CSV table of C-alpha atoms in Angstrom, one decimal:
chain,number,residue,atom,x,y,z
A,1,UNK,CA,-8.9,8.7,11.1
A,2,UNK,CA,-9.0,8.8,7.2
A,3,UNK,CA,-12.0,11.2,7.4
A,4,UNK,CA,-11.1,14.2,9.8
A,5,UNK,CA,-8.6,16.5,8.1
A,6,UNK,CA,-7.1,17.5,11.6
A,7,UNK,CA,-6.2,14.4,12.1
A,8,UNK,CA,-4.6,13.6,8.9
A,9,UNK,CA,-2.6,16.8,9.2
A,10,UNK,CA,0.6,14.9,9.9
A,11,UNK,CA,0.1,11.6,8.0
A,12,UNK,CA,3.0,11.8,5.7
A,13,UNK,CA,5.6,12.7,8.8
A,14,UNK,CA,4.0,10.2,10.3
A,15,UNK,CA,4.4,7.2,8.0
A,16,UNK,CA,7.9,7.8,7.7
A,17,UNK,CA,7.9,7.7,11.5
A,18,UNK,CA,6.2,4.4,11.7
A,19,UNK,CA,7.4,2.3,8.4
A,20,UNK,CA,11.1,1.3,8.8
A,21,UNK,CA,12.5,2.5,5.3
A,22,UNK,CA,9.5,3.9,3.7
A,23,UNK,CA,11.1,6.2,1.5
A,24,UNK,CA,13.0,3.8,0.4
A,25,UNK,CA,10.5,0.9,-0.1
A,26,UNK,CA,8.6,3.1,-2.3
A,27,UNK,CA,11.9,4.0,-4.6
A,28,UNK,CA,12.1,-0.2,-4.3
A,29,UNK,CA,8.5,0.4,-5.6
A,30,UNK,CA,9.0,2.2,-8.3
A,31,UNK,CA,12.1,0.3,-9.8
A,32,UNK,CA,10.1,-2.9,-9.7
A,33,UNK,CA,7.5,-0.9,-11.6
A,34,UNK,CA,10.0,0.5,-14.4
A,35,UNK,CA,11.1,-3.2,-15.2
A,36,UNK,CA,7.7,-3.4,-17.3
A,37,UNK,CA,5.7,-0.2,-17.7
A,38,UNK,CA,7.1,1.7,-20.4
A,39,UNK,CA,8.0,5.4,-20.5
A,40,UNK,CA,4.4,6.5,-21.3
A,41,UNK,CA,2.8,4.0,-19.2
A,42,UNK,CA,-0.4,4.2,-17.1
A,43,UNK,CA,-0.1,3.0,-13.5
A,44,UNK,CA,-2.6,2.2,-11.3
A,45,UNK,CA,-2.5,3.2,-7.5
A,46,UNK,CA,-4.7,2.0,-4.8
A,47,UNK,CA,-5.1,4.1,-1.7
A,48,UNK,CA,-3.8,6.8,-3.3
A,49,UNK,CA,-4.8,9.4,-0.9
A,50,UNK,CA,-1.3,11.6,1.0
A,51,UNK,CA,-0.1,11.5,-2.6
A,52,UNK,CA,3.8,10.1,-1.2
A,53,UNK,CA,4.2,7.2,-3.6
A,54,UNK,CA,2.1,9.0,-6.7
A,55,UNK,CA,5.0,11.9,-5.8
A,56,UNK,CA,7.9,9.7,-6.0
A,57,UNK,CA,6.5,7.9,-9.0
A,58,UNK,CA,5.5,11.0,-11.1
A,59,UNK,CA,8.8,13.0,-10.3
A,60,UNK,CA,11.5,9.7,-11.5
A,61,UNK,CA,9.1,9.1,-14.5
A,62,UNK,CA,8.1,12.2,-16.5
A,63,UNK,CA,6.1,10.3,-19.3
A,64,UNK,CA,3.6,7.9,-16.8
A,65,UNK,CA,0.3,9.1,-16.4
A,66,UNK,CA,-1.6,7.8,-12.9
A,67,UNK,CA,-5.0,6.7,-12.0
A,68,UNK,CA,-5.1,7.1,-8.0
A,69,UNK,CA,-7.8,5.8,-5.8
A,70,UNK,CA,-8.9,6.5,-2.3
A,71,UNK,CA,-12.1,6.3,-0.2
A,72,UNK,CA,-11.3,9.3,1.9
A,73,UNK,CA,-11.6,13.3,0.0
A,74,UNK,CA,-9.4,15.0,3.0
A,75,UNK,CA,-6.6,12.3,1.9
A,76,UNK,CA,-7.4,13.1,-1.7
A,77,UNK,CA,-7.2,16.4,-1.0
A,78,UNK,CA,-3.6,16.0,0.9
A,79,UNK,CA,-2.6,14.1,-2.5
A,80,UNK,CA,-3.6,17.3,-4.8
A,81,UNK,CA,-1.6,19.2,-2.7
A,82,UNK,CA,1.7,17.4,-2.5
A,83,UNK,CA,1.8,16.8,-6.2
A,84,UNK,CA,1.3,20.3,-7.2
A,85,UNK,CA,2.3,20.8,-11.0
A,86,UNK,CA,2.6,17.1,-11.1
A,87,UNK,CA,-1.3,16.7,-10.6
A,88,UNK,CA,-1.7,17.3,-14.3
A,89,UNK,CA,-0.8,13.6,-14.5
A,90,UNK,CA,-3.0,12.3,-12.3
A,91,UNK,CA,-6.7,11.7,-12.0
A,92,UNK,CA,-7.7,10.9,-8.9
A,93,UNK,CA,-11.1,9.3,-7.9
A,94,UNK,CA,-12.9,9.2,-4.8
A,95,UNK,CA,-14.2,5.5,-3.9
A,96,UNK,CA,-12.6,2.1,-3.9
A,97,UNK,CA,-11.3,-0.4,-6.3
A,98,UNK,CA,-14.7,-1.0,-8.3
A,99,UNK,CA,-14.9,2.7,-8.9
A,100,UNK,CA,-11.7,2.7,-10.7
A,101,UNK,CA,-12.0,2.7,-14.9
A,102,UNK,CA,-12.4,-0.2,-16.6
A,103,UNK,CA,-9.1,-0.2,-18.4
A,104,UNK,CA,-6.1,-2.0,-18.8
A,105,UNK,CA,-3.1,-0.3,-16.5
A,106,UNK,CA,0.7,-1.2,-17.2
A,107,UNK,CA,1.3,-1.5,-13.5
A,108,UNK,CA,-0.1,-0.7,-10.4
A,109,UNK,CA,0.9,-0.2,-6.8
A,110,UNK,CA,-1.0,-0.9,-3.3
A,111,UNK,CA,1.1,0.5,-0.4
A,112,UNK,CA,0.1,0.4,3.3
A,113,UNK,CA,-3.3,-0.3,2.5
A,114,UNK,CA,-4.2,-3.7,2.2
A,115,UNK,CA,-3.8,-4.4,5.9
A,116,UNK,CA,-7.3,-2.7,6.6
A,117,UNK,CA,-8.8,-4.9,4.1
A,118,UNK,CA,-10.4,-8.5,5.9
A,119,UNK,CA,-9.4,-11.5,3.8
A,120,UNK,CA,-12.8,-11.8,1.8
A,121,UNK,CA,-12.5,-7.9,1.0
A,122,UNK,CA,-8.7,-8.1,0.2
A,123,UNK,CA,-9.7,-11.1,-2.3
A,124,UNK,CA,-11.9,-9.1,-4.2
A,125,UNK,CA,-9.8,-6.1,-4.2
A,126,UNK,CA,-6.7,-8.3,-5.9
A,127,UNK,CA,-8.7,-9.5,-8.1
A,128,UNK,CA,-10.1,-6.5,-9.6
A,129,UNK,CA,-6.9,-5.0,-10.0
A,130,UNK,CA,-5.8,-7.9,-11.6
A,131,UNK,CA,-8.8,-7.6,-14.0
A,132,UNK,CA,-7.5,-3.7,-14.9
A,133,UNK,CA,-3.7,-5.1,-15.6
A,134,UNK,CA,-2.6,-5.9,-19.2
A,135,UNK,CA,-1.0,-9.8,-19.1
A,136,UNK,CA,2.4,-9.7,-17.7
A,137,UNK,CA,1.9,-6.1,-15.8
A,138,UNK,CA,3.3,-6.0,-12.2
A,139,UNK,CA,1.5,-5.1,-8.6
A,140,UNK,CA,3.6,-3.8,-5.7
A,141,UNK,CA,2.2,-4.0,-2.5
A,142,UNK,CA,3.3,-3.7,0.9
A,143,UNK,CA,1.6,-3.9,4.4
A,144,UNK,CA,1.8,-5.4,7.8
A,145,UNK,CA,1.8,-9.1,7.7
A,146,UNK,CA,3.1,-11.1,10.3
A,147,UNK,CA,2.0,-14.6,11.9
A,148,UNK,CA,-0.7,-14.9,13.4
A,149,UNK,CA,-0.5,-16.8,16.4
A,150,UNK,CA,-1.3,-14.9,19.5
A,151,UNK,CA,2.4,-15.0,21.0
A,152,UNK,CA,4.2,-14.1,17.4
A,153,UNK,CA,1.9,-11.4,16.6
A,154,UNK,CA,2.3,-9.6,19.3
A,155,UNK,CA,5.8,-9.9,19.2
A,156,UNK,CA,6.0,-8.1,16.0
A,157,UNK,CA,3.0,-5.4,17.1
A,158,UNK,CA,5.7,-4.6,20.1
A,159,UNK,CA,8.8,-4.5,18.0
A,160,UNK,CA,6.5,-2.3,15.5
A,161,UNK,CA,4.9,0.2,18.2
A,162,UNK,CA,9.1,0.3,19.8
A,163,UNK,CA,10.0,1.8,15.9
A,164,UNK,CA,7.3,4.0,16.2
A,165,UNK,CA,8.0,4.9,19.4
A,166,UNK,CA,12.0,5.4,18.8
A,167,UNK,CA,11.3,7.7,15.8
A,168,UNK,CA,9.7,10.3,18.4
A,169,UNK,CA,6.0,9.3,18.1
A,170,UNK,CA,4.4,9.7,21.5
A,171,UNK,CA,2.2,6.5,22.0
A,172,UNK,CA,1.1,4.3,24.6
A,173,UNK,CA,3.3,0.7,23.3
A,174,UNK,CA,1.1,-1.8,25.6
A,175,UNK,CA,-2.4,0.3,24.0
A,176,UNK,CA,-1.3,0.1,20.8
A,177,UNK,CA,-0.2,-3.3,20.5
A,178,UNK,CA,-3.7,-4.5,22.0
A,179,UNK,CA,-5.8,-2.2,19.8
A,180,UNK,CA,-4.0,-3.4,16.4
A,181,UNK,CA,-3.7,-7.0,17.4
A,182,UNK,CA,-7.7,-6.6,18.4
A,183,UNK,CA,-8.8,-4.6,15.4
A,184,UNK,CA,-6.1,-4.9,12.1
A,185,UNK,CA,-7.1,-7.6,10.1
A,186,UNK,CA,-3.5,-8.2,9.2
A,187,UNK,CA,-2.5,-11.4,7.6
A,188,UNK,CA,0.3,-13.9,7.8
A,189,UNK,CA,3.3,-13.6,5.0
A,190,UNK,CA,1.6,-17.1,3.8
A,191,UNK,CA,-1.6,-16.1,3.4
A,192,UNK,CA,-0.8,-12.9,1.9
A,193,UNK,CA,1.0,-14.7,-0.9
A,194,UNK,CA,-1.7,-17.4,-0.9
A,195,UNK,CA,-4.3,-14.5,-1.9
A,196,UNK,CA,-2.2,-13.3,-4.5
A,197,UNK,CA,-2.0,-16.4,-6.5
A,198,UNK,CA,-5.8,-17.0,-5.6
A,199,UNK,CA,-6.8,-13.7,-7.4
A,200,UNK,CA,-5.0,-14.6,-10.6
A,201,UNK,CA,-1.3,-13.1,-9.9
A,202,UNK,CA,1.4,-15.6,-11.0
A,203,UNK,CA,5.1,-15.3,-10.0
A,204,UNK,CA,5.0,-13.5,-6.6
A,205,UNK,CA,8.3,-12.3,-5.3
A,206,UNK,CA,9.5,-10.9,-1.6
A,207,UNK,CA,11.3,-7.5,-1.8
A,208,UNK,CA,10.9,-5.4,1.5
A,209,UNK,CA,10.8,-7.0,5.1
A,210,UNK,CA,10.8,-4.6,8.0
A,211,UNK,CA,9.3,-5.9,11.5
A,212,UNK,CA,5.9,-6.1,11.2
A,213,UNK,CA,6.0,-5.2,7.7
A,214,UNK,CA,6.4,-7.4,4.2
A,215,UNK,CA,6.4,-6.3,0.8
A,216,UNK,CA,5.9,-8.3,-2.6
A,217,UNK,CA,6.0,-7.6,-6.4
A,218,UNK,CA,3.3,-10.0,-8.4
A,219,UNK,CA,2.6,-10.2,-11.9
A,220,UNK,CA,-0.4,-10.4,-13.7
A,221,UNK,CA,-1.2,-14.1,-15.3
């Protein structure tokens, strides 16, 4: 879906409709980064396609510069359009974390992305992000994260689908739940936190919980 320009045309609007409090979650992510990222800091944004959080961060912090990474060229094109003149402070790279430059960043964010990665690939990604962070630098993540026994998984996915439908998105709730339960490699909150620790992050704090979504801020050890 992230390679078809027509399919992603309504990405931003759809994300706001599907993710409870998305704009506030982005604002919280920015505030958490501001606690440690200096006024002239460099921030790594993984899964930057679409440009929503890049624009939110860049508008709030005029001295920050960004490296955005995303595997989808159409999504990066959308990010460039959304950023407009702010794009002068953003370098965009088509690819994955291994394609990010070998430099140390003051902070990083990865929003609505990690739930697409199986556990082994997710751990590798988190390790490579941590390797590119200065000591003590923050990483803010948020994505689908829910209990993995079948009953609870379906309960939370039904709630997610019901929220999306109540926001005006036309979808078949039962089909959406079945597809996500089968195809989305989401983890439980406990597994997510364990992977952050295994990747080398020290303190991990929950800052966001909304139906099937969870968000944490973690600090590079």
